[in-house]
mmCIF file of N, CA and C in Angstrom:
data_model
loop_
_atom_site.group_PDB
_atom_site.id
_atom_site.type_symbol
_atom_site.label_atom_id
_atom_site.label_comp_id
_atom_site.label_asym_id
_atom_site.label_seq_id
_atom_site.Cartn_x
_atom_site.Cartn_y
_atom_site.Cartn_z
ATOM 1 N N MET A 1 0.379 -17.032 19.489
ATOM 2 C CA MET A 1 -0.658 -17.196 18.338
ATOM 3 C C MET A 1 0.233 -18.155 17.434
ATOM 4 N N PHE A 2 1.327 -18.127 17.062
ATOM 5 C CA PHE A 2 2.157 -18.897 15.790
ATOM 6 C C PHE A 2 2.947 -19.729 16.306
ATOM 7 N N GLU A 3 2.564 -20.074 17.838
ATOM 8 C CA GLU A 3 4.277 -21.044 18.427
ATOM 9 C C GLU A 3 4.163 -22.103 17.498
ATOM 10 N N ASN A 4 2.906 -22.705 17.516
ATOM 11 C CA ASN A 4 3.161 -24.368 16.670
ATOM 12 C C ASN A 4 3.725 -24.140 15.526
ATOM 13 N N VAL A 5 3.461 -23.615 14.426
ATOM 14 C CA VAL A 5 3.922 -23.057 13.166
ATOM 15 C C VAL A 5 5.735 -23.075 13.557
ATOM 16 N N ILE A 6 5.853 -21.982 14.492
ATOM 17 C CA ILE A 6 7.344 -21.869 14.578
ATOM 18 C C ILE A 6 8.235 -23.092 15.302
ATOM 19 N N ALA A 7 7.575 -23.683 16.280
ATOM 20 C CA ALA A 7 8.257 -24.847 16.983
ATOM 21 C C ALA A 7 8.328 -26.003 15.618
ATOM 22 N N ASP A 8 6.911 -26.207 14.963
ATOM 23 C CA ASP A 8 7.320 -27.155 13.496
ATOM 24 C C ASP A 8 8.479 -26.731 13.090
ATOM 25 N N LEU A 9 8.727 -25.647 12.529
ATOM 26 C CA LEU A 9 9.885 -25.242 11.316
ATOM 27 C C LEU A 9 11.364 -25.586 12.046
ATOM 28 N N LEU A 10 11.262 -24.939 13.506
ATOM 29 C CA LEU A 10 12.621 -25.171 14.195
ATOM 30 C C LEU A 10 12.802 -26.712 14.739
ATOM 31 N N ARG A 11 12.083 -27.440 14.345
ATOM 32 C CA ARG A 11 12.333 -28.883 14.549
ATOM 33 C C ARG A 11 12.967 -29.592 13.205
ATOM 34 N N VAL A 12 13.337 -29.003 12.455
ATOM 35 C CA VAL A 12 13.826 -29.159 10.956
ATOM 36 C C VAL A 12 15.144 -28.922 11.383
ATOM 37 N N ASP A 13 16.088 -30.139 11.359
ATOM 38 C CA ASP A 13 17.301 -30.027 11.474
ATOM 39 C C ASP A 13 17.841 -29.058 10.456
ATOM 40 N N GLY A 14 18.806 -27.762 11.010
ATOM 41 C CA GLY A 14 19.268 -27.245 9.946
ATOM 42 C C GLY A 14 18.574 -25.717 10.427
ATOM 43 N N VAL A 15 17.435 -25.598 10.643
ATOM 44 C CA VAL A 15 16.987 -24.565 11.009
ATOM 45 C C VAL A 15 16.876 -23.729 12.186
ATOM 46 N N LYS A 16 17.358 -22.324 12.152
ATOM 47 C CA LYS A 16 18.040 -21.890 13.009
ATOM 48 C C LYS A 16 17.165 -20.736 13.565
ATOM 49 N N GLY A 17 16.032 -20.397 12.728
ATOM 50 C CA GLY A 17 15.272 -19.450 13.139
ATOM 51 C C GLY A 17 14.086 -19.275 11.998
ATOM 52 N N VAL A 18 13.177 -18.397 12.669
ATOM 53 C CA VAL A 18 11.753 -18.758 11.894
ATOM 54 C C VAL A 18 11.451 -17.136 12.144
ATOM 55 N N ALA A 19 10.419 -16.765 11.187
ATOM 56 C CA ALA A 19 9.707 -15.302 11.205
ATOM 57 C C ALA A 19 8.691 -15.134 10.195
ATOM 58 N N ILE A 20 7.615 -14.531 10.988
ATOM 59 C CA ILE A 20 6.207 -14.432 10.155
ATOM 60 C C ILE A 20 6.314 -12.707 10.182
ATOM 61 N N VAL A 21 5.990 -12.292 8.595
ATOM 62 C CA VAL A 21 6.376 -10.882 8.761
ATOM 63 C C VAL A 21 5.222 -10.629 7.813
ATOM 64 N N SER A 22 4.599 -8.890 7.995
ATOM 65 C CA SER A 22 3.535 -8.655 7.149
ATOM 66 C C SER A 22 4.425 -8.325 5.601
ATOM 67 N N LYS A 23 3.723 -8.333 4.639
ATOM 68 C CA LYS A 23 4.571 -7.684 3.500
ATOM 69 C C LYS A 23 4.967 -6.513 3.470
ATOM 70 N N ASP A 24 4.406 -5.783 4.319
ATOM 71 C CA ASP A 24 5.087 -4.460 4.555
ATOM 72 C C ASP A 24 6.118 -3.920 5.128
ATOM 73 N N GLY A 25 6.566 -5.262 6.054
ATOM 74 C CA GLY A 25 7.653 -5.402 6.664
ATOM 75 C C GLY A 25 7.599 -5.228 8.385
ATOM 76 N N LEU A 26 6.357 -5.493 8.731
ATOM 77 C CA LEU A 26 6.021 -5.458 10.023
ATOM 78 C C LEU A 26 6.523 -6.763 10.892
ATOM 79 N N LEU A 27 7.227 -6.996 11.742
ATOM 80 C CA LEU A 27 7.119 -8.365 12.095
ATOM 81 C C LEU A 27 5.975 -8.932 12.810
ATOM 82 N N ILE A 28 5.784 -9.961 12.403
ATOM 83 C CA ILE A 28 4.510 -10.639 13.384
ATOM 84 C C ILE A 28 4.894 -11.176 14.628
ATOM 85 N N GLU A 29 5.602 -12.207 14.462
ATOM 86 C CA GLU A 29 6.512 -12.970 15.052
ATOM 87 C C GLU A 29 7.309 -13.846 15.004
ATOM 88 N N ALA A 30 8.628 -13.749 15.486
ATOM 89 C CA ALA A 30 10.037 -14.529 15.170
ATOM 90 C C ALA A 30 10.590 -15.290 16.653
ATOM 91 N N GLN A 31 11.345 -15.915 16.001
ATOM 92 C CA GLN A 31 12.181 -16.613 17.145
ATOM 93 C C GLN A 31 13.616 -17.244 16.130
ATOM 94 N N ALA A 32 14.766 -16.957 17.082
ATOM 95 C CA ALA A 32 16.020 -17.885 16.441
ATOM 96 C C ALA A 32 16.849 -17.843 17.514
ATOM 97 N N SER A 33 17.774 -19.048 17.297
ATOM 98 C CA SER A 33 18.565 -19.686 18.035
ATOM 99 C C SER A 33 19.649 -18.556 18.598
ATOM 100 N N ASP A 34 20.041 -17.596 17.651
ATOM 101 C CA ASP A 34 21.153 -16.521 17.306
ATOM 102 C C ASP A 34 20.259 -15.516 18.077
ATOM 103 N N ARG A 35 20.783 -15.054 19.665
ATOM 104 C CA ARG A 35 20.044 -13.775 20.032
ATOM 105 C C ARG A 35 20.912 -12.374 19.195
ATOM 106 N N THR A 36 21.661 -12.432 18.649
ATOM 107 C CA THR A 36 22.209 -11.258 18.209
ATOM 108 C C THR A 36 21.644 -10.598 16.749
ATOM 109 N N ILE A 37 20.314 -11.445 16.339
ATOM 110 C CA ILE A 37 19.658 -10.969 15.241
ATOM 111 C C ILE A 37 18.794 -10.378 15.767
ATOM 112 N N ASP A 38 18.696 -9.045 14.969
ATOM 113 C CA ASP A 38 17.762 -8.411 15.313
ATOM 114 C C ASP A 38 16.432 -8.685 14.147
ATOM 115 N N ALA A 39 15.293 -8.971 14.842
ATOM 116 C CA ALA A 39 14.441 -9.698 13.949
ATOM 117 C C ALA A 39 13.692 -8.483 13.586
ATOM 118 N N GLU A 40 13.538 -7.355 14.322
ATOM 119 C CA GLU A 40 12.414 -6.321 13.625
ATOM 120 C C GLU A 40 13.281 -6.169 12.215
ATOM 121 N N SER A 41 14.373 -5.720 12.116
ATOM 122 C CA SER A 41 14.725 -5.203 10.739
ATOM 123 C C SER A 41 15.147 -6.210 9.776
ATOM 124 N N THR A 42 15.544 -7.326 10.162
ATOM 125 C CA THR A 42 15.814 -8.849 9.644
ATOM 126 C C THR A 42 14.162 -8.937 8.852
ATOM 127 N N GLY A 43 13.298 -8.954 9.736
ATOM 128 C CA GLY A 43 12.057 -9.020 9.301
ATOM 129 C C GLY A 43 11.848 -8.128 7.980
ATOM 130 N N ALA A 44 12.151 -6.724 8.156
ATOM 131 C CA ALA A 44 11.638 -5.514 7.105
ATOM 132 C C ALA A 44 12.372 -5.869 5.602
ATOM 133 N N MET A 45 13.620 -6.318 6.195
ATOM 134 C CA MET A 45 14.433 -7.057 4.729
ATOM 135 C C MET A 45 14.032 -7.945 4.321
ATOM 136 N N VAL A 46 13.547 -9.583 4.755
ATOM 137 C CA VAL A 46 13.036 -10.133 4.412
ATOM 138 C C VAL A 46 11.754 -9.492 3.348
ATOM 139 N N ALA A 47 10.867 -8.782 3.782
ATOM 140 C CA ALA A 47 9.620 -8.168 3.078
ATOM 141 C C ALA A 47 10.143 -7.842 1.908
ATOM 142 N N THR A 48 11.281 -6.861 1.833
ATOM 143 C CA THR A 48 11.931 -6.075 1.128
ATOM 144 C C THR A 48 12.423 -6.787 -0.004
ATOM 145 N N ILE A 49 12.868 -7.839 0.336
ATOM 146 C CA ILE A 49 13.343 -9.183 -0.777
ATOM 147 C C ILE A 49 12.192 -9.689 -1.194
ATOM 148 N N TYR A 50 11.488 -10.237 -0.789
ATOM 149 C CA TYR A 50 10.326 -10.794 -1.143
ATOM 150 C C TYR A 50 9.396 -9.989 -2.093
ATOM 151 N N GLY A 51 9.334 -8.584 -1.659
ATOM 152 C CA GLY A 51 8.311 -7.760 -2.932
ATOM 153 C C GLY A 51 9.242 -7.486 -4.103
ATOM 154 N N THR A 52 10.856 -7.106 -3.580
ATOM 155 C CA THR A 52 11.267 -6.901 -5.161
ATOM 156 C C THR A 52 11.384 -8.403 -5.867
ATOM 157 N N SER A 53 11.568 -9.390 -5.370
ATOM 158 C CA SER A 53 11.502 -10.773 -6.239
ATOM 159 C C SER A 53 10.100 -10.921 -6.889
ATOM 160 N N LEU A 54 9.150 -10.708 -6.536
ATOM 161 C CA LEU A 54 7.729 -10.287 -7.023
ATOM 162 C C LEU A 54 7.598 -9.336 -7.796
ATOM 163 N N ASN A 55 8.357 -8.259 -7.658
ATOM 164 C CA ASN A 55 8.260 -7.229 -8.946
ATOM 165 C C ASN A 55 9.063 -8.178 -10.078
ATOM 166 N N VAL A 56 10.198 -8.856 -9.568
ATOM 167 C CA VAL A 56 10.646 -9.306 -10.964
ATOM 168 C C VAL A 56 10.369 -10.165 -11.553
ATOM 169 N N SER A 57 9.525 -10.756 -10.978
ATOM 170 C CA SER A 57 8.719 -12.094 -11.359
ATOM 171 C C SER A 57 7.678 -11.760 -12.581
ATOM 172 N N LYS A 58 6.982 -10.537 -12.090
ATOM 173 C CA LYS A 58 5.942 -9.691 -12.698
ATOM 174 C C LYS A 58 6.517 -9.205 -13.879
ATOM 175 N N GLU A 59 7.533 -8.672 -14.148
ATOM 176 C CA GLU A 59 8.432 -7.874 -15.191
ATOM 177 C C GLU A 59 8.973 -9.134 -16.305
ATOM 178 N N ILE A 60 9.745 -10.079 -15.648
ATOM 179 C CA ILE A 60 10.480 -10.998 -16.109
ATOM 180 C C ILE A 60 9.101 -12.164 -17.011
ATOM 181 N N PHE A 61 8.596 -12.701 -15.995
ATOM 182 C CA PHE A 61 7.765 -14.102 -16.321
ATOM 183 C C PHE A 61 6.346 -13.504 -16.715
ATOM 184 N N HIS A 62 5.712 -12.060 -16.208
ATOM 185 C CA HIS A 62 4.392 -11.915 -16.177
ATOM 186 C C HIS A 62 3.867 -12.581 -15.303
ATOM 187 N N GLU A 63 4.013 -13.179 -14.570
ATOM 188 C CA GLU A 63 3.378 -13.744 -13.370
ATOM 189 C C GLU A 63 3.527 -12.922 -11.674
ATOM 190 N N GLU A 64 2.264 -13.112 -11.540
ATOM 191 C CA GLU A 64 1.825 -12.418 -10.255
ATOM 192 C C GLU A 64 2.200 -12.652 -8.795
ATOM 193 N N THR A 65 2.997 -14.172 -9.032
ATOM 194 C CA THR A 65 2.736 -14.928 -7.817
ATOM 195 C C THR A 65 4.281 -15.410 -7.779
ATOM 196 N N ILE A 66 4.965 -15.644 -6.934
ATOM 197 C CA ILE A 66 6.365 -17.003 -6.369
ATOM 198 C C ILE A 66 6.092 -17.742 -5.829
ATOM 199 N N ASP A 67 6.699 -18.735 -6.201
ATOM 200 C CA ASP A 67 6.493 -19.904 -5.181
ATOM 201 C C ASP A 67 7.733 -19.943 -3.795
ATOM 202 N N MET A 68 8.491 -19.499 -3.973
ATOM 203 C CA MET A 68 9.568 -19.348 -2.832
ATOM 204 C C MET A 68 10.710 -18.382 -3.539
ATOM 205 N N VAL A 69 11.428 -17.772 -2.533
ATOM 206 C CA VAL A 69 12.586 -16.508 -2.739
ATOM 207 C C VAL A 69 13.558 -17.472 -1.755
ATOM 208 N N THR A 70 14.835 -17.448 -2.313
ATOM 209 C CA THR A 70 16.210 -18.172 -1.643
ATOM 210 C C THR A 70 16.973 -17.460 -1.777
ATOM 211 N N LEU A 71 17.913 -16.919 -0.659
ATOM 212 C CA LEU A 71 18.751 -16.294 -0.411
ATOM 213 C C LEU A 71 20.144 -17.239 -0.030
ATOM 214 N N GLU A 72 21.322 -16.895 -0.839
ATOM 215 C CA GLU A 72 22.174 -18.497 -0.357
ATOM 216 C C GLU A 72 23.656 -17.646 -0.115
ATOM 217 N N SER A 73 24.091 -18.121 1.426
ATOM 218 C CA SER A 73 25.114 -17.521 1.341
ATOM 219 C C SER A 73 26.440 -18.452 1.927
ATOM 220 N N PRO A 74 27.332 -18.414 2.245
ATOM 221 C CA PRO A 74 28.291 -19.443 2.662
ATOM 222 C C PRO A 74 28.000 -19.414 4.058
ATOM 223 N N LYS A 75 27.264 -19.036 4.605
ATOM 224 C CA LYS A 75 26.956 -18.871 6.098
ATOM 225 C C LYS A 75 25.892 -19.396 6.097
ATOM 226 N N GLY A 76 24.826 -19.820 5.177
ATOM 227 C CA GLY A 76 23.684 -20.267 5.588
ATOM 228 C C GLY A 76 22.847 -19.832 4.541
ATOM 229 N N LYS A 77 21.099 -20.041 4.197
ATOM 230 C CA LYS A 77 20.264 -19.499 3.865
ATOM 231 C C LYS A 77 19.266 -18.656 4.083
ATOM 232 N N ILE A 78 18.758 -17.958 3.632
ATOM 233 C CA ILE A 78 17.002 -17.585 4.205
ATOM 234 C C ILE A 78 16.128 -17.717 3.101
ATOM 235 N N ILE A 79 15.037 -18.481 3.616
ATOM 236 C CA ILE A 79 14.148 -19.376 2.465
ATOM 237 C C ILE A 79 12.922 -18.498 2.730
ATOM 238 N N THR A 80 12.010 -18.156 1.730
ATOM 239 C CA THR A 80 11.042 -17.405 2.220
ATOM 240 C C THR A 80 9.417 -17.619 1.317
ATOM 241 N N VAL A 81 8.366 -18.209 2.294
ATOM 242 C CA VAL A 81 7.147 -17.871 1.140
ATOM 243 C C VAL A 81 6.414 -17.198 1.523
ATOM 244 N N GLU A 82 5.107 -17.320 0.595
ATOM 245 C CA GLU A 82 3.901 -16.040 0.734
ATOM 246 C C GLU A 82 3.284 -16.929 2.001
ATOM 247 N N ALA A 83 2.460 -16.429 2.977
ATOM 248 C CA ALA A 83 1.594 -17.059 4.090
ATOM 249 C C ALA A 83 0.270 -15.855 3.899
ATOM 250 N N GLY A 84 -0.176 -16.042 2.662
ATOM 251 C CA GLY A 84 -1.589 -15.552 2.492
ATOM 252 C C GLY A 84 -1.034 -14.103 1.800
ATOM 253 N N GLU A 85 -2.366 -13.798 1.755
ATOM 254 C CA GLU A 85 -2.346 -11.950 1.027
ATOM 255 C C GLU A 85 -1.395 -11.475 1.528
ATOM 256 N N ASN A 86 -1.648 -11.169 2.855
ATOM 257 C CA ASN A 86 -0.585 -10.047 3.763
ATOM 258 C C ASN A 86 0.586 -10.235 4.494
ATOM 259 N N ALA A 87 1.264 -11.344 4.302
ATOM 260 C CA ALA A 87 2.309 -11.956 5.338
ATOM 261 C C ALA A 87 3.310 -12.908 4.058
ATOM 262 N N VAL A 88 4.447 -13.038 4.871
ATOM 263 C CA VAL A 88 5.498 -13.914 4.463
ATOM 264 C C VAL A 88 6.129 -14.782 5.726
ATOM 265 N N LEU A 89 6.379 -15.926 4.978
ATOM 266 C CA LEU A 89 6.825 -17.131 6.445
ATOM 267 C C LEU A 89 8.569 -17.298 5.778
ATOM 268 N N SER A 90 9.550 -17.030 7.003
ATOM 269 C CA SER A 90 10.977 -17.223 6.222
ATOM 270 C C SER A 90 11.564 -18.181 7.635
ATOM 271 N N VAL A 91 12.812 -18.881 7.054
ATOM 272 C CA VAL A 91 13.501 -19.430 7.598
ATOM 273 C C VAL A 91 14.782 -18.761 7.392
ATOM 274 N N LEU A 92 15.642 -19.164 8.231
ATOM 275 C CA LEU A 92 17.079 -18.990 8.319
ATOM 276 C C LEU A 92 17.720 -20.588 8.952
ATOM 277 N N THR A 93 18.509 -20.746 7.960
ATOM 278 C CA THR A 93 19.292 -22.309 8.038
ATOM 279 C C THR A 93 20.720 -22.287 8.021
ATOM 280 N N ASP A 94 21.227 -23.439 8.442
ATOM 281 C CA ASP A 94 22.434 -23.610 8.057
ATOM 282 C C ASP A 94 22.881 -24.036 6.796
ATOM 283 N N PRO A 95 24.196 -23.371 6.194
ATOM 284 C CA PRO A 95 24.359 -24.106 4.760
ATOM 285 C C PRO A 95 23.862 -24.937 3.942
ATOM 286 N N LYS A 96 24.264 -25.908 4.641
ATOM 287 C CA LYS A 96 24.076 -27.147 4.302
ATOM 288 C C LYS A 96 22.176 -28.233 4.678
ATOM 289 N N VAL A 97 21.527 -27.047 4.970
ATOM 290 C CA VAL A 97 20.335 -28.105 5.225
ATOM 291 C C VAL A 97 19.414 -28.361 4.162
ATOM 292 N N ASN A 98 18.823 -29.365 4.361
ATOM 293 C CA ASN A 98 18.073 -30.399 3.312
ATOM 294 C C ASN A 98 16.651 -29.500 2.906
ATOM 295 N N LEU A 99 17.016 -28.708 1.740
ATOM 296 C CA LEU A 99 16.483 -27.796 1.090
ATOM 297 C C LEU A 99 14.904 -28.496 0.984
ATOM 298 N N GLY A 100 14.781 -29.803 0.701
ATOM 299 C CA GLY A 100 13.469 -30.172 0.228
ATOM 300 C C GLY A 100 12.647 -30.289 1.194
ATOM 301 N N LEU A 101 13.172 -31.029 2.495
ATOM 302 C CA LEU A 101 12.668 -30.639 3.688
ATOM 303 C C LEU A 101 12.373 -29.668 4.207
ATOM 304 N N VAL A 102 13.055 -28.546 4.345
ATOM 305 C CA VAL A 102 12.544 -27.278 4.610
ATOM 306 C C VAL A 102 11.558 -26.641 3.876
ATOM 307 N N ARG A 103 11.160 -27.022 2.336
ATOM 308 C CA ARG A 103 10.226 -26.673 1.258
ATOM 309 C C ARG A 103 9.018 -27.036 1.739
ATOM 310 N N ILE A 104 9.417 -28.704 2.436
ATOM 311 C CA ILE A 104 7.761 -29.257 2.614
ATOM 312 C C ILE A 104 7.455 -28.614 3.940
ATOM 313 N N TYR A 105 8.334 -28.231 5.109
ATOM 314 C CA TYR A 105 7.534 -27.717 5.908
ATOM 315 C C TYR A 105 7.376 -26.175 5.795
ATOM 316 N N LEU A 106 7.947 -25.868 4.968
ATOM 317 C CA LEU A 106 7.406 -24.220 4.814
ATOM 318 C C LEU A 106 5.996 -23.881 3.964
ATOM 319 N N LYS A 107 5.727 -24.388 3.042
ATOM 320 C CA LYS A 107 4.539 -24.799 2.179
ATOM 321 C C LYS A 107 3.392 -25.152 3.462
ATOM 322 N N ARG A 108 3.657 -26.132 3.877
ATOM 323 C CA ARG A 108 2.853 -26.832 5.090
ATOM 324 C C ARG A 108 2.437 -25.548 5.995
ATOM 325 N N ASN A 109 3.533 -25.081 6.544
ATOM 326 C CA ASN A 109 2.888 -23.864 7.683
ATOM 327 C C ASN A 109 2.739 -22.823 7.390
ATOM 328 N N ALA A 110 3.108 -22.697 5.645
ATOM 329 C CA ALA A 110 2.660 -21.250 4.982
ATOM 330 C C ALA A 110 1.076 -21.382 5.165
ATOM 331 N N GLN A 111 0.141 -22.436 4.864
ATOM 332 C CA GLN A 111 -0.837 -22.358 4.672
ATOM 333 C C GLN A 111 -1.700 -22.284 6.266
ATOM 334 N N LYS A 112 -0.618 -22.589 6.938
ATOM 335 C CA LYS A 112 -1.581 -22.656 8.374
ATOM 336 C C LYS A 112 -1.558 -21.366 8.705
ATOM 337 N N VAL A 113 -0.425 -20.383 8.779
ATOM 338 C CA VAL A 113 -0.210 -19.015 8.991
ATOM 339 C C VAL A 113 -1.056 -18.073 8.022
ATOM 340 N N ALA A 114 -1.485 -18.419 7.006
ATOM 341 C CA ALA A 114 -2.584 -17.829 6.287
ATOM 342 C C ALA A 114 -3.949 -17.991 6.799
ATOM 343 N N SER A 115 -4.110 -19.238 7.001
ATOM 344 C CA SER A 115 -5.823 -19.253 7.303
ATOM 345 C C SER A 115 -5.583 -19.021 9.410
ATOM 346 N N MET A 116 -5.030 -18.481 9.481
ATOM 347 C CA MET A 116 -4.751 -17.553 11.165
ATOM 348 C C MET A 116 -5.024 -16.197 10.773
ATOM 349 N N LEU A 117 -4.174 -15.316 9.775
ATOM 350 C CA LEU A 117 -4.376 -14.221 9.742
ATOM 351 C C LEU A 117 -5.457 -13.583 9.199
#
């Protein structure tokens, strides 16, 4: 169902994986170049990170939404955006990915996912 979204994001140089996850942590669909990644447990962790970030935003900024959550490590990044009321769209990238380009593709594809759910 989401093959075009995943393929579009994987075409971005430096994107190594894509996951669409319900906000309660259930994996909807995912694909990664690294087969050692457990997509289901990673999806649950991504949903937890997003939910916790949203709670922080509510507490600190009194804001009910967040634009994007980025986790950075020396070995890569995980960037997550909301994809409708009940899901998030997340990418796993190389450490030196073009963040501006990834953001554009994420936002565009998050809207597509939201319209499909």
